[in-house]
Amino acid sequence: MKQKLFLTSAGIVRELRNEFVQLLGKDPKNSIVCFIATAADPEKDKGFVEADRKKLREAGLKIRELDLKSENKNSLYKKLSDYDVIYVGGGNTFYLLNWVRKSGFKEIINDLLEQGKIYVGASAGSYIVCPTIEQGLWKQEYPDKETFGVTDYKSLNLVPFWIIAHFTEKWRPDIEKAAKTTKDPIVALNDKQAVLVKGENCKIVGKGEKLTFNINQF
């Protein structure tokens, strides 16, 4: 698959801007981002959503909003085909996966990536492209407390690894313990890092320790 993904913890922060623009391959001013903030619906404090919008604007990108709750497979495909970048933001991962399934997004994303669309994930938006979203429950102090009836954690499986977002040292014991429950590779990202995916090639970009579990080199 000719997929291009930019999987972040906290969106297109300054430390990641150059890497993202290189992936985009053209002047950001000539690109339009479809901004999907559905995952933020259950969150009381939605300040991070506007912060993500601001980061995109600072990178020179134009933004158009889309809510998965208002779409079906056909309308989604038609609308998303018009954009260069599909940005799926953070919030509650289980709520997001529920609407990714209900809206038909799950059924069309592979085809959109084949067309050359770039997928950008932030936090929950990065989790849903992994094989599972089980890791949303791993941080004992701050898990996704509400799972919105989702009992099947299988996700889009666009990449063969699991992502942990917003990693700081205080989470290390939780993550190390939970990582032993799977043989899949795990990448722990701080808020200045991303995983850049181009086809079969993946690399961690940004600033900070490149922290992985269940894999020697990533």
XYZ file of N, CA and C in Angstrom:
654
model
N 0.833 -1.197 0.000
C 0.000 0.000 0.000
C 0.872 1.252 0.000
N 0.508 2.227 -0.802
C 1.274 3.476 -0.893
C 0.822 4.466 0.179
N 0.729 4.017 1.399
C 0.153 4.871 2.422
C 1.161 5.854 3.001
N 0.647 7.025 3.366
C 1.434 8.038 4.055
C 0.678 8.425 5.317
N 1.315 8.185 6.458
C 0.702 8.531 7.735
C 1.699 9.297 8.584
N 1.171 10.218 9.382
C 1.984 11.005 10.302
C 1.285 10.922 11.649
N 1.788 10.037 12.498
C 1.095 9.675 13.729
C 1.744 10.361 14.918
N 1.027 11.296 15.505
C 1.583 12.158 16.536
C 0.915 11.924 17.880
N 1.535 12.495 18.881
C 0.963 12.526 20.215
C 0.131 13.792 20.412
N 0.625 14.909 19.859
C -0.006 16.209 20.126
C -0.145 17.071 18.877
N -0.296 16.441 17.720
C -0.517 17.209 16.505
C 0.772 17.726 15.880
N 0.622 18.665 14.951
C 1.768 19.189 14.200
C 2.440 20.299 15.011
N 3.142 19.905 16.038
C 3.867 20.873 16.868
C 5.068 21.401 16.085
N 5.639 22.483 16.562
C 6.736 23.152 15.853
C 7.876 22.192 15.544
N 8.187 21.306 16.479
C 9.313 20.381 16.307
C 9.080 19.358 15.186
N 7.842 19.221 14.744
C 7.509 18.237 13.709
C 7.145 18.873 12.374
N 7.087 20.176 12.346
C 6.547 20.864 11.170
C 7.336 20.563 9.903
N 8.652 20.619 9.975
C 9.463 20.392 8.770
C 9.284 18.981 8.224
N 9.245 18.002 9.119
C 9.052 16.617 8.687
C 7.696 16.447 8.001
N 6.683 17.097 8.561
C 5.354 16.979 7.965
C 5.296 17.640 6.591
N 5.879 18.819 6.475
C 5.862 19.529 5.189
C 6.601 18.722 4.123
N 7.691 18.071 4.508
C 8.400 17.210 3.556
C 7.520 16.049 3.102
N 6.768 15.477 4.023
C 5.850 14.394 3.666
C 4.751 14.903 2.742
N 4.275 16.101 3.016
C 3.218 16.710 2.201
C 3.685 16.896 0.760
N 4.917 17.329 0.601
C 5.504 17.415 -0.724
C 5.110 18.620 -1.538
N 4.473 19.602 -0.918
C 4.138 20.838 -1.622
C 3.912 21.942 -0.610
N 3.744 23.147 -1.103
C 3.538 24.292 -0.227
C 2.259 24.088 0.593
N 2.358 24.123 1.925
C 1.162 23.943 2.758
C 0.042 24.930 2.426
N 0.400 26.102 1.925
C -0.614 27.105 1.593
C -1.528 26.641 0.471
N -1.074 25.641 -0.271
C -1.880 25.095 -1.364
C -2.576 23.794 -0.973
N -2.615 23.516 0.320
C -3.202 22.265 0.802
C -4.360 22.540 1.751
N -5.338 21.650 1.713
C -6.498 21.762 2.596
C -6.579 20.517 3.471
N -6.772 20.741 4.754
C -6.871 19.658 5.734
C -8.326 19.447 6.126
N -8.766 18.201 6.094
C -10.055 17.859 6.682
C -9.817 17.562 8.159
N -10.385 18.376 9.019
C -10.131 18.322 10.462
C -11.295 17.609 11.143
N -11.025 16.436 11.692
C -12.057 15.619 12.340
C -11.810 15.606 13.844
N -12.685 16.269 14.584
C -12.510 16.408 16.035
C -13.548 15.609 16.814
N -14.149 14.625 16.185
C -15.226 13.850 16.805
C -14.828 13.252 18.149
N -13.583 12.812 18.279
C -13.136 12.162 19.521
C -13.229 13.074 20.736
N -13.264 14.383 20.502
C -13.285 15.342 21.611
C -14.679 15.537 22.197
N -15.701 15.007 21.548
C -17.076 15.236 22.007
C -17.287 14.955 23.493
N -16.781 13.839 24.043
C -17.055 13.542 25.456
C -16.206 14.345 26.441
N -15.214 15.057 25.952
C -14.273 15.737 26.843
C -14.852 17.059 27.358
N -14.716 17.295 28.651
C -15.199 18.549 29.229
C -14.354 19.731 28.780
N -13.062 19.561 28.796
C -12.144 20.618 28.367
C -11.704 20.327 26.938
N -12.185 21.138 26.006
C -11.872 20.933 24.593
C -10.830 21.925 24.082
N -10.083 22.522 24.995
C -9.085 23.507 24.593
C -8.038 22.955 23.650
N -7.744 21.663 23.777
C -6.713 21.053 22.921
C -7.136 21.025 21.454
N -8.448 21.057 21.206
C -8.926 21.026 19.819
C -8.548 22.318 19.106
N -8.809 23.440 19.739
C -8.426 24.715 19.130
C -6.914 24.840 19.047
N -6.208 24.284 20.027
C -4.741 24.298 19.972
C -4.245 23.542 18.744
N -4.890 22.421 18.417
C -4.503 21.654 17.232
C -4.794 22.439 15.958
N -5.936 23.109 15.920
C -6.254 23.948 14.757
C -5.190 25.026 14.570
N -4.803 25.631 15.661
C -3.805 26.701 15.603
C -2.485 26.195 15.036
N -2.066 25.005 15.457
C -0.810 24.433 14.951
C -0.870 24.232 13.440
N -2.009 23.786 12.948
C -2.160 23.566 11.512
C -2.123 24.886 10.752
N -2.799 25.881 11.292
C -2.786 27.200 10.638
C -1.386 27.786 10.637
N -0.662 27.610 11.734
C 0.709 28.127 11.813
C 1.626 27.443 10.803
N 1.267 26.227 10.415
C 2.031 25.513 9.384
C 1.630 25.960 7.983
N 0.613 26.825 7.906
C 0.192 27.378 6.621
C -0.959 26.659 5.956
N -1.571 25.721 6.651
C -2.620 24.891 6.054
C -4.007 25.498 6.222
N -4.855 25.269 5.240
C -6.263 25.648 5.330
C -7.022 24.490 5.966
N -8.040 24.807 6.770
C -8.764 23.785 7.524
C -10.245 23.798 7.159
N -10.798 22.607 6.997
C -12.237 22.428 6.851
C -12.670 21.376 7.867
N -13.795 21.603 8.514
C -14.239 20.721 9.593
C -15.164 19.612 9.071
N -15.092 18.461 9.724
C -16.001 17.359 9.405
C -16.272 16.572 10.682
N -17.542 16.232 10.905
C -17.949 15.454 12.080
C -18.428 14.081 11.617
N -17.786 13.035 12.085
C -18.153 11.685 11.661
C -19.606 11.350 11.977
N -20.162 11.952 13.014
C -21.534 11.642 13.415
C -22.552 12.079 12.367
N -22.162 13.007 11.509
C -23.092 13.555 10.514
C -22.945 12.903 9.143
N -22.129 11.860 9.057
C -21.794 11.300 7.747
C -22.143 9.820 7.640
N -22.195 9.360 6.383
C -22.259 7.931 6.093
C -21.130 7.597 5.130
N -21.002 6.335 4.780
C -19.863 5.919 3.959
C -19.780 6.695 2.647
N -20.911 6.876 1.970
C -20.891 7.546 0.670
C -20.558 9.022 0.786
N -21.176 9.698 1.759
C -20.907 11.134 1.919
C -19.473 11.369 2.373
N -18.982 10.490 3.239
C -17.601 10.602 3.710
C -16.612 10.456 2.564
N -16.831 9.457 1.749
C -15.897 9.197 0.649
C -15.859 10.383 -0.304
N -17.019 10.909 -0.625
C -17.092 12.045 -1.543
C -16.374 13.261 -0.970
N -16.610 13.548 0.304
C -16.004 14.728 0.924
C -14.501 14.563 1.130
N -14.091 13.421 1.651
C -12.676 13.225 1.953
C -11.818 13.146 0.694
N -12.416 12.781 -0.416
C -11.675 12.719 -1.677
C -11.201 14.092 -2.127
N -11.809 15.149 -1.598
C -11.460 16.514 -2.006
C -10.287 17.097 -1.219
N -9.814 16.389 -0.194
C -8.780 16.944 0.679
C -7.418 16.298 0.447
N -6.376 17.057 0.788
C -5.014 16.535 0.707
C -4.649 15.747 1.959
N -5.164 16.221 3.101
C -4.793 15.660 4.404
C -6.054 15.355 5.207
N -6.085 14.190 5.823
C -7.164 13.820 6.735
C -6.585 13.818 8.142
N -7.041 14.758 8.965
C -6.508 14.935 10.322
C -7.553 14.442 11.317
N -7.196 13.429 12.095
C -8.105 12.888 13.108
C -7.514 13.184 14.483
N -8.217 14.011 15.226
C -7.687 14.520 16.482
C -7.959 13.639 17.685
N -7.542 14.146 18.846
C -7.596 13.386 20.077
C -8.899 13.517 20.838
N -8.936 12.807 21.963
C -10.126 12.755 22.801
C -10.279 11.352 23.347
N -11.500 10.849 23.353
C -11.749 9.495 23.842
C -11.607 8.500 22.691
N -10.655 7.598 22.822
C -10.336 6.657 21.747
C -11.489 5.703 21.453
N -12.193 5.285 22.466
C -13.278 4.322 22.286
C -14.480 4.982 21.610
N -14.775 6.186 22.010
C -15.834 6.964 21.359
C -15.502 7.161 19.885
N -14.245 7.487 19.613
C -13.809 7.698 18.233
C -13.942 6.416 17.417
N -13.456 5.292 17.946
C -13.548 4.039 17.200
C -14.995 3.679 16.907
N -15.875 3.941 17.849
C -17.292 3.672 17.643
C -17.815 4.412 16.412
N -17.451 5.696 16.276
C -17.933 6.483 15.139
C -17.145 6.209 13.867
N -15.914 5.785 13.996
C -15.153 5.336 12.818
C -15.857 4.136 12.188
N -16.407 3.282 13.007
C -17.151 2.123 12.503
C -18.526 2.523 11.978
N -19.275 3.288 12.771
C -20.648 3.637 12.402
C -20.721 4.493 11.142
N -19.770 5.385 10.967
C -19.816 6.330 9.846
C -19.393 5.717 8.519
N -18.713 4.581 8.569
C -18.175 3.991 7.356
C -16.739 4.382 7.078
N -16.158 5.206 7.945
C -14.763 5.631 7.771
C -13.835 4.426 7.681
N -14.100 3.426 8.500
C -13.250 2.227 8.511
C -13.209 1.550 7.147
N -14.322 1.625 6.415
C -14.427 0.924 5.135
C -13.763 1.670 3.981
N -13.528 2.970 4.137
C -13.037 3.761 3.002
C -11.615 4.275 3.166
N -11.058 4.211 4.358
C -9.764 4.857 4.596
C -8.646 4.232 3.760
N -8.664 2.922 3.571
C -7.613 2.292 2.769
C -7.605 2.823 1.343
N -8.771 2.964 0.760
C -8.865 3.465 -0.610
C -8.386 4.907 -0.697
N -8.721 5.710 0.291
C -8.284 7.108 0.311
C -6.764 7.209 0.424
N -6.172 6.341 1.217
C -4.712 6.325 1.332
C -4.069 5.890 0.021
N -4.701 4.966 -0.678
C -4.191 4.537 -1.977
C -4.211 5.691 -2.984
N -5.157 6.608 -2.806
C -5.239 7.784 -3.676
C -4.131 8.793 -3.389
N -3.435 8.602 -2.275
C -2.362 9.516 -1.921
C -2.705 10.495 -0.817
N -3.884 10.346 -0.214
C -4.222 11.206 0.913
C -3.262 10.927 2.069
N -2.945 11.957 2.814
C -2.086 11.806 3.987
C -2.958 11.759 5.237
N -2.751 10.756 6.050
C -3.472 10.636 7.315
C -2.596 11.178 8.431
N -3.142 12.126 9.182
C -2.467 12.635 10.372
C -3.310 12.278 11.588
N -2.695 11.638 12.554
C -3.380 11.315 13.793
C -2.770 12.075 14.952
N -3.617 12.469 15.886
C -3.149 13.073 17.132
C -3.764 12.285 18.279
N -2.932 11.674 19.104
C -3.390 10.928 20.275
C -4.396 9.844 19.869
N -5.671 9.998 20.210
C -6.675 8.995 19.838
C -6.692 8.754 18.336
N -6.455 9.800 17.564
C -6.409 9.664 16.112
C -5.259 8.809 15.635
N -4.205 8.713 16.438
C -3.097 7.803 16.135
C -3.402 6.387 16.619
N -4.061 6.286 17.761
C -4.377 4.964 18.310
C -5.232 4.142 17.348
N -6.197 4.772 16.687
C -7.162 3.993 15.902
C -6.569 3.377 14.644
N -5.375 3.788 14.226
C -4.774 3.143 13.049
C -3.959 1.914 13.442
N -3.812 1.670 14.727
C -3.063 0.515 15.233
C -3.926 -0.749 15.138
N -3.356 -1.914 15.396
C -4.163 -3.140 15.367
C -5.272 -3.161 16.415
N -5.073 -2.443 17.514
C -6.029 -2.420 18.616
C -5.948 -1.072 19.319
N -6.985 -0.752 20.100
C -6.926 0.452 20.937
C -6.852 0.072 22.416
N -6.526 -1.173 22.680
C -6.414 -1.663 24.059
C -5.501 -0.785 24.909
N -4.466 -0.227 24.273
C -3.501 0.585 25.009
C -4.117 1.855 25.590
N -5.317 2.195 25.158
C -6.013 3.334 25.743
C -6.370 3.119 27.201
N -6.245 1.889 27.668
C -6.548 1.552 29.062
C -5.300 1.326 29.902
N -4.139 1.495 29.332
C -2.906 1.090 30.011
C -2.439 2.034 31.109
N -2.645 3.313 30.948
C -2.154 4.259 31.955
C -3.085 4.218 33.157
N -2.598 3.664 34.238
C -3.457 3.419 35.392
C -4.040 4.699 35.983
N -3.263 5.775 35.931
C -3.736 7.029 36.525
C -4.704 7.769 35.612
N -4.553 7.559 34.285
C -5.373 8.321 33.348
C -5.746 7.477 32.127
N -6.568 6.446 32.331
C -7.041 5.682 31.182
C -8.255 6.378 30.564
N -8.691 5.932 29.388
C -9.996 6.342 28.878
C -11.031 5.684 29.783
N -11.634 6.448 30.683
C -12.482 5.870 31.720
C -13.821 5.373 31.173
N -14.266 5.948 30.074
C -15.534 5.553 29.472
C -15.260 4.895 28.126
N -15.777 3.688 27.933
C -15.515 2.960 26.683
C -16.722 2.966 25.741
N -17.816 3.606 26.139
C -18.975 3.815 25.264
C -19.476 2.524 24.614
N -19.477 1.462 25.403
C -20.026 0.200 24.936
C -19.129 -0.579 23.999
N -17.943 -0.065 23.726
C -17.016 -0.766 22.831
C -16.341 -1.898 23.601
N -16.563 -3.112 23.159
C -15.937 -4.276 23.798
C -14.948 -4.974 22.866
N -15.072 -4.730 21.574
C -14.122 -5.249 20.592
C -13.124 -4.141 20.298
N -11.887 -4.318 20.743
C -10.890 -3.257 20.641
C -10.109 -3.286 19.331
N -10.437 -4.228 18.437
C -9.742 -4.279 17.151
C -9.987 -2.993 16.376
N -8.911 -2.444 15.816
C -9.030 -1.145 15.171
C -8.716 -1.243 13.679
N -8.213 -0.156 13.080
C -8.048 -0.098 11.629
C -6.892 -0.946 11.113
N -5.911 -1.207 11.956
C -4.789 -2.080 11.591
C -4.058 -1.587 10.337
N -3.858 -0.284 10.248
C -3.126 0.286 9.117
C -1.623 0.184 9.313
N -1.211 0.017 10.564
C 0.211 -0.137 10.888
C 0.360 -1.352 11.803
N 1.531 -2.003 11.812
C 1.700 -3.240 12.582
C 2.214 -3.028 14.001
N 2.076 -1.824 14.513
C 2.570 -1.525 15.857
C 1.512 -0.762 16.642
N 1.725 -0.705 17.954
C 0.832 0.037 18.841
C 1.512 1.346 19.232
N 0.728 2.402 19.354
C 1.265 3.697 19.777
C 0.774 4.028 21.182
N 1.679 4.575 21.974
C 1.340 5.171 23.265
C 1.605 6.667 23.141
N 0.588 7.474 23.346
C 0.736 8.928 23.215
C 1.002 9.579 24.571
N 1.532 10.788 24.514
C 1.766 11.629 25.706
C 2.669 10.940 26.733
N 3.659 10.199 26.256
C 4.513 9.457 27.183
C 5.387 10.398 28.004
N 5.408 10.153 29.308
C 6.376 10.759 30.217
C 6.887 9.646 31.129
N 7.956 9.922 31.833
C 8.597 8.884 32.646
C 7.655 8.280 33.690
N 6.696 9.048 34.182
C 5.822 8.495 35.221
C 4.955 7.350 34.692
N 4.795 7.285 33.351
C 4.004 6.199 32.776
C 4.834 4.947 32.514
N 6.168 5.045 32.600
C 7.010 3.925 32.182
C 6.663 2.600 32.887
N 6.481 2.570 34.222
C 6.150 1.284 34.865
C 4.862 0.664 34.329
N 3.834 1.493 34.105
C 2.575 0.984 33.565
C 2.773 0.395 32.177
N 3.501 1.131 31.333
C 3.684 0.705 29.947
C 4.557 -0.546 29.874
N 5.632 -0.581 30.660
C 6.514 -1.759 30.651
C 5.749 -3.018 31.072
N 4.905 -2.880 32.068
C 4.124 -4.026 32.538
C 3.126 -4.478 31.476
N 2.402 -3.526 30.905
C 1.376 -3.866 29.920
C 1.975 -4.394 28.626
N 3.159 -3.903 28.264
C 3.803 -4.328 27.015
C 4.101 -5.820 27.009
N 4.216 -6.405 28.186
C 4.509 -7.839 28.280
C 3.298 -8.704 27.926
N 2.133 -8.074 27.768
C 0.921 -8.826 27.446
C 0.741 -9.025 25.947
N 1.621 -8.443 25.132
C 1.543 -8.603 23.683
C 2.944 -8.775 23.107
N 3.021 -9.397 21.942
C 4.299 -9.512 21.240
C 4.443 -8.431 20.172
N 3.393 -7.650 19.957
C 3.436 -6.603 18.934
C 4.391 -5.486 19.335
N 5.049 -4.850 18.370
C 5.901 -3.694 18.671
C 5.069 -2.541 19.228
N 5.657 -1.814 20.151
C 4.995 -0.664 20.770
C 5.925 0.536 20.691
N 5.367 1.671 20.298
C 6.126 2.916 20.209
C 5.514 3.916 21.178
N 6.318 4.421 22.098
C 5.859 5.416 23.069
C 6.334 6.794 22.621
N 5.391 7.684 22.349
C 5.711 9.013 21.834
C 5.504 10.084 22.887
N 6.465 10.994 22.995
C 6.210 12.193 23.784
C 5.489 13.203 22.893
N 5.187 14.376 23.432
C 4.371 15.331 22.684
C 5.134 16.100 21.613
N 6.416 15.787 21.429
C 7.203 16.418 20.369
C 7.662 15.396 19.330
N 7.010 14.234 19.328
C 7.413 13.151 18.434
C 6.251 12.668 17.574
N 6.618 11.958 16.509
C 5.639 11.318 15.639
C 6.268 10.084 15.015
N 5.422 9.194 14.519
C 5.883 8.116 13.646
C 5.507 8.507 12.225
N 6.504 8.578 11.366
C 6.297 8.894 9.960
C 6.272 7.587 9.181
N 5.181 7.360 8.467
C 5.005 6.126 7.706
C 4.891 6.458 6.224
N 5.760 5.847 5.430
C 5.683 5.958 3.969
C 5.761 4.552 3.398
N 4.623 4.024 2.991
C 4.597 2.652 2.512
C 4.979 1.693 3.616
N 6.009 0.909 3.385
C 6.460 -0.064 4.375
C 7.497 0.517 5.334
N 7.910 1.743 5.103
C 8.969 2.359 5.903
C 8.387 3.208 7.028
N 8.901 3.000 8.234
C 8.445 3.748 9.404
C 9.657 4.279 10.163
N 9.537 5.493 10.690
C 10.592 6.013 11.550
C 10.013 6.994 12.549
N 10.666 7.082 13.698
C 10.278 8.046 14.723
C 10.998 9.354 14.437
N 10.246 10.448 14.403
C 10.829 11.763 14.158
C 10.469 12.692 15.310
N 11.198 13.804 15.401
C 10.965 14.752 16.479
C 12.066 14.705 17.521
N 11.772 15.254 18.690
C 12.777 15.385 19.739
C 12.491 14.462 20.917
N 13.557 13.876 21.456
C 13.435 13.035 22.638
C 13.863 11.606 22.384
N 13.871 10.818 23.455
C 14.256 9.412 23.368
C 13.302 8.646 22.464
N 13.866 7.831 21.581
C 13.052 6.981 20.718
C 12.774 5.690 21.477
N 11.628 5.659 22.122
C 11.324 4.587 23.068
C 10.385 3.556 22.453
N 10.848 2.313 22.393
C 10.032 1.230 21.860
C 10.078 0.026 22.797
N 9.087 -0.828 22.652
C 9.008 -2.078 23.408
C 8.737 -3.213 22.421
N 9.246 -4.386 22.738
C 9.044 -5.588 21.925
C 9.677 -5.499 20.542
N 10.627 -4.609 20.375
C 11.344 -4.492 19.111
C 12.688 -3.828 19.398
N 13.745 -4.322 18.801
C 15.079 -3.782 19.074
C 15.361 -2.489 18.328
N 14.853 -2.389 17.107
C 15.110 -1.201 16.302
C 13.858 -0.852 15.530
N 13.557 0.435 15.441
C 12.342 0.873 14.746
C 12.714 1.939 13.730
